[in-house]
Amino acid sequence: MPKSQTPETLAFTDGKLVLIDQTRLPQELVTLTCSTVEETHDAIQRLVVRGAPAIGIAAAYGVCLAAAPSPPTRQDFLNAAEHLATSRPTAVNLFWALDRMKGVIEATTDDSALYQKLIQEAITIHDEDREMCKNIGRHGATLLKDTKCVLTHCNAGGLATSMWGTALAPIYHCHQQGQAIEVFADETRPLLQGGRLTAWELSQAGIPVTVLTDSMAGSLLRSGKIDAVIVGADRIAANGDAANKIGTYPLAVLARYHSVPFYVAAPSSTFDLALADGDGIPIEERKRDEVAAPQGICIVPAAAKVMNPAFDVTPADLIDCIITERGLIPKPDRIAVTTHLS
Ligand code: MRU
């Protein structure tokens, strides 16, 4: 969200974590302030703050909130990190950021310096994310040189990161360079991150955006209008299999069938090299009512069961290229991924 008057997705101000409340967009642009670890945990779980990199940054600041309301011990900070790790299971950026915070706790012998060191580490994680997004934008834009129309799913933009995003960063980059580029955004059932958030932030930036229901993507791709599909990721295994918002996998299948390139954009903090392939990625199952009673209106009979996995896994062989802050991984596989990250 490159507009300067828009509040930052997250900010640490006066010892508190201030978040754009993404559950309220696009109806209203309001912030929510977290003063405690528990409030941060709740904000992550309720998707007030969401998107893999943003969850990691929020959790890093959340650890610092163990300082409220009384002077904390090292154990309080460690407990905060353990608790925040239970907020959501799929995005590995959460665990990556918390491991960095735990590293600082373990390495600091002077207890009186610990709070400041933790704040500094959280700020560094936040700053590094800005830099990573900018570089993903730069590298990804080389793939979109001749692209007019891009299809995306969920929200992997400035609202999902510190700024610029991952999947949307190359689009912002092209737009800034004066390239005419248009975005088609799947609405992304059940929580509508595409319709509510991607469409909102692209409109703010003056980039033309068209929202479609998820089931329209097939005929849109068949029409020949889409030049490329680009999405983010929550966790990428060592062989390049990538977990992202539910509905990403069918989009990759459709893109391959229609010979449209399918790109995944993610920082190196989204890779989990401990997992050989995508089968080991934990997939979050969310509450029934997100599907059965959107906005409190019951649309499914009480007797019916409901499925609500928040993510799916796209096999690496359906991904034409992974874009990271370091560059491009064309035709990702185990060797290409490990070479790129080493
Ligand atoms: O459930 P969400 O809204 O946190 O899911 C977000 C996504 O699936 C994003 O595509 C992913 O985290 C990448 S964000 C740069």
Coordinates of C-alpha atoms and ligand atoms in Angstrom, one line a residue:
M1 CA 0.0 0.0 0.0
P2 CA 2.3 2.7 -1.2
K3 CA 0.0 5.6 -0.3
S4 CA 1.6 7.7 2.5
Q5 CA -1.6 8.8 4.2
T6 CA -2.6 5.2 4.8
P7 CA -1.6 3.8 8.2
E8 CA 1.0 1.1 8.2
T9 CA -0.2 -2.5 8.3
L10 CA 1.6 -2.8 11.6
A11 CA 3.5 -0.3 13.8
F12 CA 5.1 -0.4 17.3
T13 CA 4.2 2.9 18.9
D14 CA 4.6 3.9 22.6
G15 CA 5.3 0.3 23.6
K16 CA 2.1 -1.0 21.9
L17 CA 1.4 -2.8 18.7
V18 CA -0.9 -0.9 16.4
L19 CA -2.5 -2.9 13.6
I20 CA -4.8 -2.0 10.7
D21 CA -7.9 -4.1 11.7
Q22 CA -8.3 -6.1 8.5
T23 CA -11.5 -7.7 9.6
R24 CA -13.2 -4.3 9.1
L25 CA -11.9 -3.5 5.6
P26 CA -13.1 -2.3 3.2
Q27 CA -16.1 -0.8 5.1
E28 CA -13.8 1.2 7.4
L29 CA -10.1 1.8 7.9
V30 CA -9.5 1.6 11.6
T31 CA -6.6 0.4 13.8
L32 CA -6.6 -2.0 16.7
T33 CA -4.0 -1.5 19.5
C34 CA -2.6 -4.6 21.3
S35 CA -1.1 -3.9 24.7
T36 CA -0.6 -7.5 25.8
V37 CA 0.6 -10.9 24.5
E38 CA -2.9 -12.2 24.7
E39 CA -4.4 -9.4 22.7
T40 CA -1.7 -10.0 20.0
H41 CA -2.5 -13.8 20.0
D42 CA -6.2 -13.0 19.6
A43 CA -5.5 -10.4 16.8
I44 CA -3.4 -13.1 14.8
Q45 CA -6.0 -15.8 15.4
R46 CA -9.0 -13.6 14.3
L47 CA -7.1 -12.3 11.2
V48 CA -7.0 -8.7 12.4
V49 CA -3.4 -9.1 11.1
R50 CA -2.9 -11.8 8.6
G51 CA -0.6 -12.9 5.7
A52 CA 2.5 -14.9 6.5
P53 CA 5.2 -12.1 6.8
A54 CA 2.8 -9.8 8.8
I55 CA 2.0 -12.6 11.2
G56 CA 5.7 -13.1 11.9
I57 CA 6.3 -9.4 12.5
A58 CA 3.3 -9.0 14.7
A59 CA 4.4 -12.0 16.8
A60 CA 7.9 -10.6 17.2
Y61 CA 6.4 -7.4 18.6
G62 CA 4.0 -9.5 20.6
V63 CA 6.9 -11.1 22.5
C64 CA 7.9 -7.6 23.7
L65 CA 4.4 -7.1 25.1
A66 CA 5.3 -9.6 27.8
A67 CA 6.7 -6.4 29.4
A68 CA 3.2 -5.2 30.2
P69 CA 1.8 -4.7 32.8
S70 CA 4.8 -5.5 35.2
P71 CA 8.5 -5.9 34.7
P72 CA 8.9 -9.3 33.0
T73 CA 11.4 -12.1 33.6
R74 CA 13.3 -14.0 30.9
Q75 CA 10.7 -16.8 31.4
D76 CA 7.8 -14.4 30.8
F77 CA 9.3 -13.5 27.4
L78 CA 9.9 -17.2 26.6
N79 CA 6.3 -18.0 27.7
A80 CA 5.0 -15.2 25.4
A81 CA 6.9 -16.7 22.4
E82 CA 5.5 -20.2 23.2
H83 CA 2.0 -18.9 23.5
L84 CA 2.2 -16.8 20.3
A85 CA 3.4 -19.9 18.4
T86 CA -0.1 -21.5 19.1
S87 CA -2.0 -18.7 17.3
R88 CA -1.9 -20.1 13.7
P89 CA -0.1 -23.3 12.4
T90 CA 0.6 -22.9 8.7
A91 CA 2.7 -19.8 8.0
V92 CA 6.2 -20.7 8.9
N93 CA 7.2 -17.0 9.1
L94 CA 5.5 -17.0 12.6
F95 CA 7.9 -19.7 13.9
W96 CA 10.8 -18.2 12.1
A97 CA 10.3 -14.8 13.7
L98 CA 9.7 -16.3 17.2
D99 CA 12.9 -18.4 16.8
R100 CA 14.8 -15.2 16.2
M101 CA 13.2 -13.6 19.3
K102 CA 14.1 -16.7 21.4
G103 CA 17.6 -16.6 20.1
V104 CA 17.9 -13.0 21.5
I105 CA 16.5 -14.2 24.9
E106 CA 19.0 -17.0 25.0
A107 CA 22.0 -14.9 23.9
T108 CA 21.4 -12.0 26.3
T109 CA 22.9 -12.4 29.8
D110 CA 22.1 -8.9 31.1
D111 CA 18.5 -9.1 32.1
S112 CA 18.1 -5.3 32.3
A113 CA 19.1 -5.1 28.6
L114 CA 16.7 -7.8 27.4
Y115 CA 13.6 -5.7 26.7
Q116 CA 15.5 -3.2 24.5
K117 CA 17.3 -6.0 22.7
L118 CA 13.9 -7.7 21.9
I119 CA 12.4 -4.5 20.6
Q120 CA 15.5 -4.0 18.4
E121 CA 15.2 -7.5 17.0
A122 CA 11.5 -7.0 16.2
I123 CA 12.3 -3.7 14.5
T124 CA 15.0 -5.4 12.5
I125 CA 12.6 -8.2 11.4
H126 CA 10.2 -5.5 10.3
D127 CA 12.8 -3.5 8.4
E128 CA 14.2 -6.6 6.7
D129 CA 10.7 -7.5 5.5
R130 CA 10.3 -4.1 3.8
E131 CA 13.6 -4.7 2.0
M132 CA 12.6 -8.2 1.1
C133 CA 9.3 -7.1 -0.4
K134 CA 11.0 -4.3 -2.4
N135 CA 13.5 -6.8 -3.9
I136 CA 10.7 -9.4 -4.6
G137 CA 9.0 -6.5 -6.5
R138 CA 12.2 -5.8 -8.5
H139 CA 12.9 -9.4 -9.4
G140 CA 9.3 -10.3 -10.1
A141 CA 8.8 -7.3 -12.4
T142 CA 11.3 -8.9 -14.8
L143 CA 8.7 -11.7 -15.3
L144 CA 5.8 -9.3 -15.9
K145 CA 7.6 -7.1 -18.5
D146 CA 5.0 -7.8 -21.3
T147 CA 2.1 -8.5 -19.0
K148 CA -1.1 -6.6 -19.1
C149 CA -3.5 -8.7 -17.0
V150 CA -2.5 -10.7 -13.9
L151 CA -4.7 -13.0 -11.8
T152 CA -4.1 -13.3 -8.1
H153 CA -5.7 -15.1 -5.1
C154 CA -6.2 -14.1 -1.5
N155 CA -4.1 -11.1 -0.4
A156 CA -0.4 -11.1 -0.6
G157 CA 0.0 -7.4 -0.7
G158 CA 1.0 -4.6 1.6
L159 CA -1.7 -5.7 4.1
A160 CA 0.0 -9.1 4.4
T161 CA 3.5 -7.8 4.9
S162 CA 5.3 -4.6 6.2
M163 CA 4.5 -3.0 2.8
W164 CA 4.3 -3.7 -1.0
G165 CA 3.6 -7.4 -0.3
T166 CA 5.0 -10.4 -2.1
A167 CA 2.7 -11.3 -5.0
L168 CA 1.6 -7.7 -5.4
A169 CA 5.1 -6.2 -5.1
P170 CA 6.0 -6.9 -8.8
I171 CA 2.7 -5.4 -9.8
Y172 CA 3.3 -2.2 -7.7
H173 CA 6.8 -2.1 -9.3
C174 CA 5.5 -2.3 -12.9
H175 CA 2.8 0.3 -12.1
Q176 CA 5.4 2.7 -10.7
Q177 CA 7.5 2.2 -13.8
G178 CA 4.5 3.4 -15.9
Q179 CA 3.6 0.0 -17.2
A180 CA -0.2 -0.4 -17.8
I181 CA -1.1 -3.4 -15.7
E182 CA -4.5 -4.6 -14.6
V183 CA -5.3 -7.1 -11.8
F184 CA -8.0 -9.7 -11.5
A185 CA -8.6 -10.8 -7.9
D186 CA -10.3 -14.0 -6.8
E187 CA -12.7 -13.0 -4.0
T188 CA -11.2 -15.9 -2.0
R189 CA -14.0 -17.7 0.0
P190 CA -14.7 -18.0 2.8
L191 CA -13.0 -14.8 4.3
L192 CA -12.9 -12.8 1.1
Q193 CA -9.3 -11.5 1.4
G194 CA -9.2 -11.0 -2.4
G195 CA -12.5 -9.1 -2.6
R196 CA -12.1 -7.1 0.6
L197 CA -8.3 -6.6 0.9
T198 CA -6.5 -7.0 -2.5
A199 CA -9.2 -5.0 -4.3
W200 CA -9.0 -2.3 -1.5
E201 CA -5.3 -1.8 -1.5
L202 CA -4.9 -1.9 -5.3
S203 CA -7.7 0.7 -5.6
Q204 CA -5.9 2.9 -3.1
A205 CA -2.8 2.7 -5.3
G206 CA -4.7 3.5 -8.5
I207 CA -4.2 0.1 -10.1
P208 CA -7.3 -1.2 -12.0
V209 CA -8.7 -4.3 -10.3
T210 CA -11.6 -6.6 -11.1
V211 CA -13.0 -9.0 -8.5
L212 CA -14.3 -12.4 -9.5
T213 CA -15.8 -15.2 -7.5
D214 CA -13.3 -18.1 -7.2
S215 CA -15.4 -20.4 -9.5
M216 CA -15.0 -17.8 -12.4
A217 CA -11.3 -18.3 -12.6
G218 CA -11.5 -21.3 -15.0
S219 CA -13.5 -19.4 -17.7
L220 CA -11.4 -16.3 -17.2
L221 CA -8.3 -18.3 -17.9
R222 CA -9.9 -20.0 -20.9
S223 CA -10.8 -16.6 -22.3
G224 CA -7.1 -15.9 -22.9
K225 CA -7.3 -12.6 -21.1
I226 CA -4.8 -13.5 -18.3
D227 CA -1.1 -13.3 -19.1
A228 CA 0.1 -14.6 -15.7
V229 CA -1.1 -15.9 -12.3
I230 CA 0.9 -14.7 -9.3
V231 CA 0.2 -15.7 -5.6
G232 CA 2.0 -15.6 -2.3
A233 CA 2.9 -18.5 0.0
D234 CA 2.6 -19.4 3.7
R235 CA 5.2 -22.2 3.7
I236 CA 7.4 -23.6 1.0
A237 CA 9.0 -27.1 1.5
A238 CA 12.5 -28.0 0.4
N239 CA 11.3 -29.4 -3.0
G240 CA 9.3 -26.2 -3.8
D241 CA 5.8 -27.5 -2.9
A242 CA 4.0 -24.3 -1.7
A243 CA 1.1 -23.9 0.8
N244 CA -1.1 -20.9 0.2
K245 CA -4.7 -19.8 0.7
I246 CA -7.2 -22.5 -0.1
G247 CA -8.1 -22.4 -3.8
T248 CA -4.5 -21.7 -4.9
Y249 CA -3.9 -25.4 -6.0
P250 CA -6.9 -25.5 -8.4
L251 CA -5.7 -22.2 -9.8
A252 CA -2.3 -23.7 -10.6
V253 CA -3.9 -26.7 -12.3
L254 CA -6.1 -24.3 -14.4
A255 CA -3.1 -22.2 -15.2
R256 CA -1.1 -25.2 -16.5
Y257 CA -4.0 -26.5 -18.5
H258 CA -4.4 -23.1 -20.2
S259 CA -0.6 -22.6 -20.6
V260 CA -0.6 -19.5 -18.4
P261 CA 2.6 -19.1 -16.3
F262 CA 2.0 -19.6 -12.6
Y263 CA 4.3 -17.7 -10.2
V264 CA 4.7 -17.9 -6.4
A265 CA 6.3 -14.9 -4.6
A266 CA 7.7 -15.3 -1.1
P267 CA 10.6 -14.2 1.0
S268 CA 13.3 -16.7 2.2
S269 CA 11.6 -16.6 5.7
T270 CA 8.7 -18.6 4.1
F271 CA 10.8 -21.6 3.2
D272 CA 10.8 -24.6 5.6
L273 CA 13.8 -26.7 4.5
A274 CA 13.1 -29.1 7.3
L275 CA 10.2 -30.4 5.3
A276 CA 11.1 -32.6 2.3
D277 CA 7.8 -31.9 0.6
G278 CA 4.4 -30.3 1.0
D279 CA 2.8 -33.4 2.6
G280 CA 4.4 -32.3 5.9
I281 CA 2.9 -28.8 5.9
P282 CA 0.3 -28.4 8.7
I283 CA -2.9 -27.1 7.3
E284 CA -5.0 -24.9 9.6
E285 CA -8.7 -26.0 9.9
R286 CA -10.8 -23.0 10.9
K287 CA -14.2 -22.6 12.4
R288 CA -17.4 -24.0 10.8
D289 CA -19.2 -20.6 10.9
E290 CA -16.7 -18.9 8.5
V291 CA -18.2 -21.2 5.8
A292 CA -21.7 -21.9 7.2
A293 CA -22.7 -18.5 8.5
P294 CA -20.7 -15.7 6.8
Q295 CA -21.4 -12.4 8.4
G296 CA -23.7 -14.1 10.9
I297 CA -26.2 -15.3 8.2
C298 CA -26.7 -19.1 8.2
I299 CA -26.4 -20.5 4.7
V300 CA -25.9 -24.2 5.5
P301 CA -28.4 -26.4 7.3
A302 CA -27.4 -27.3 10.8
A303 CA -27.3 -31.1 10.0
A304 CA -24.6 -30.6 7.3
K305 CA -21.0 -31.0 8.1
V306 CA -18.6 -28.3 6.8
M307 CA -15.0 -28.3 5.6
N308 CA -12.9 -25.2 6.3
P309 CA -9.2 -25.8 5.6
A310 CA -7.5 -22.4 5.3
F311 CA -4.7 -23.5 2.9
D312 CA -3.8 -26.0 0.2
V313 CA -0.5 -27.2 -1.2
T314 CA 0.5 -26.6 -4.8
P315 CA 3.0 -29.2 -6.0
A316 CA 6.3 -27.7 -7.3
D317 CA 5.9 -29.0 -10.8
L318 CA 2.9 -26.7 -11.3
I319 CA 4.9 -23.7 -10.4
D320 CA 6.8 -22.0 -13.3
C321 CA 8.9 -19.8 -11.0
I322 CA 9.3 -18.9 -7.4
I323 CA 10.3 -15.3 -6.8
T324 CA 12.3 -14.4 -3.7
E325 CA 14.2 -11.3 -2.5
R326 CA 17.3 -13.0 -3.8
G327 CA 16.0 -13.5 -7.4
L328 CA 14.2 -16.2 -9.3
I329 CA 13.9 -20.0 -9.0
P330 CA 12.6 -21.2 -12.4
K331 CA 11.2 -24.7 -12.4
P332 CA 11.7 -25.2 -8.7
D333 CA 12.8 -28.5 -7.3
R334 CA 14.9 -29.7 -4.3
I335 CA 18.2 -28.8 -6.0
A336 CA 17.1 -25.4 -7.3
V337 CA 15.6 -24.4 -4.0
T338 CA 18.5 -25.4 -1.8
T339 CA 21.1 -23.9 -4.2
H340 CA 19.1 -20.6 -4.3
L341 CA 18.9 -20.4 -0.5
S342 CA 22.5 -21.5 0.3
Ligands
MRU1 O1 -5.4 -16.7 6.1 P1 -4.5 -15.6 5.6 O2 -5.3 -14.4 5.2 O3 -3.4 -15.2 6.6 O4 -3.8 -16.2 4.3 C1 -2.9 -15.4 3.7 C2 -2.3 -16.0 2.4 O5 -2.7 -17.2 2.1 C3 -1.3 -15.3 1.7 O6 -1.4 -15.5 0.3 C4 0.1 -15.7 2.2 O7 0.2 -15.5 3.6 C5 1.2 -14.8 1.6 S1 1.2 -13.2 2.3 C6 2.5 -12.3 1.6

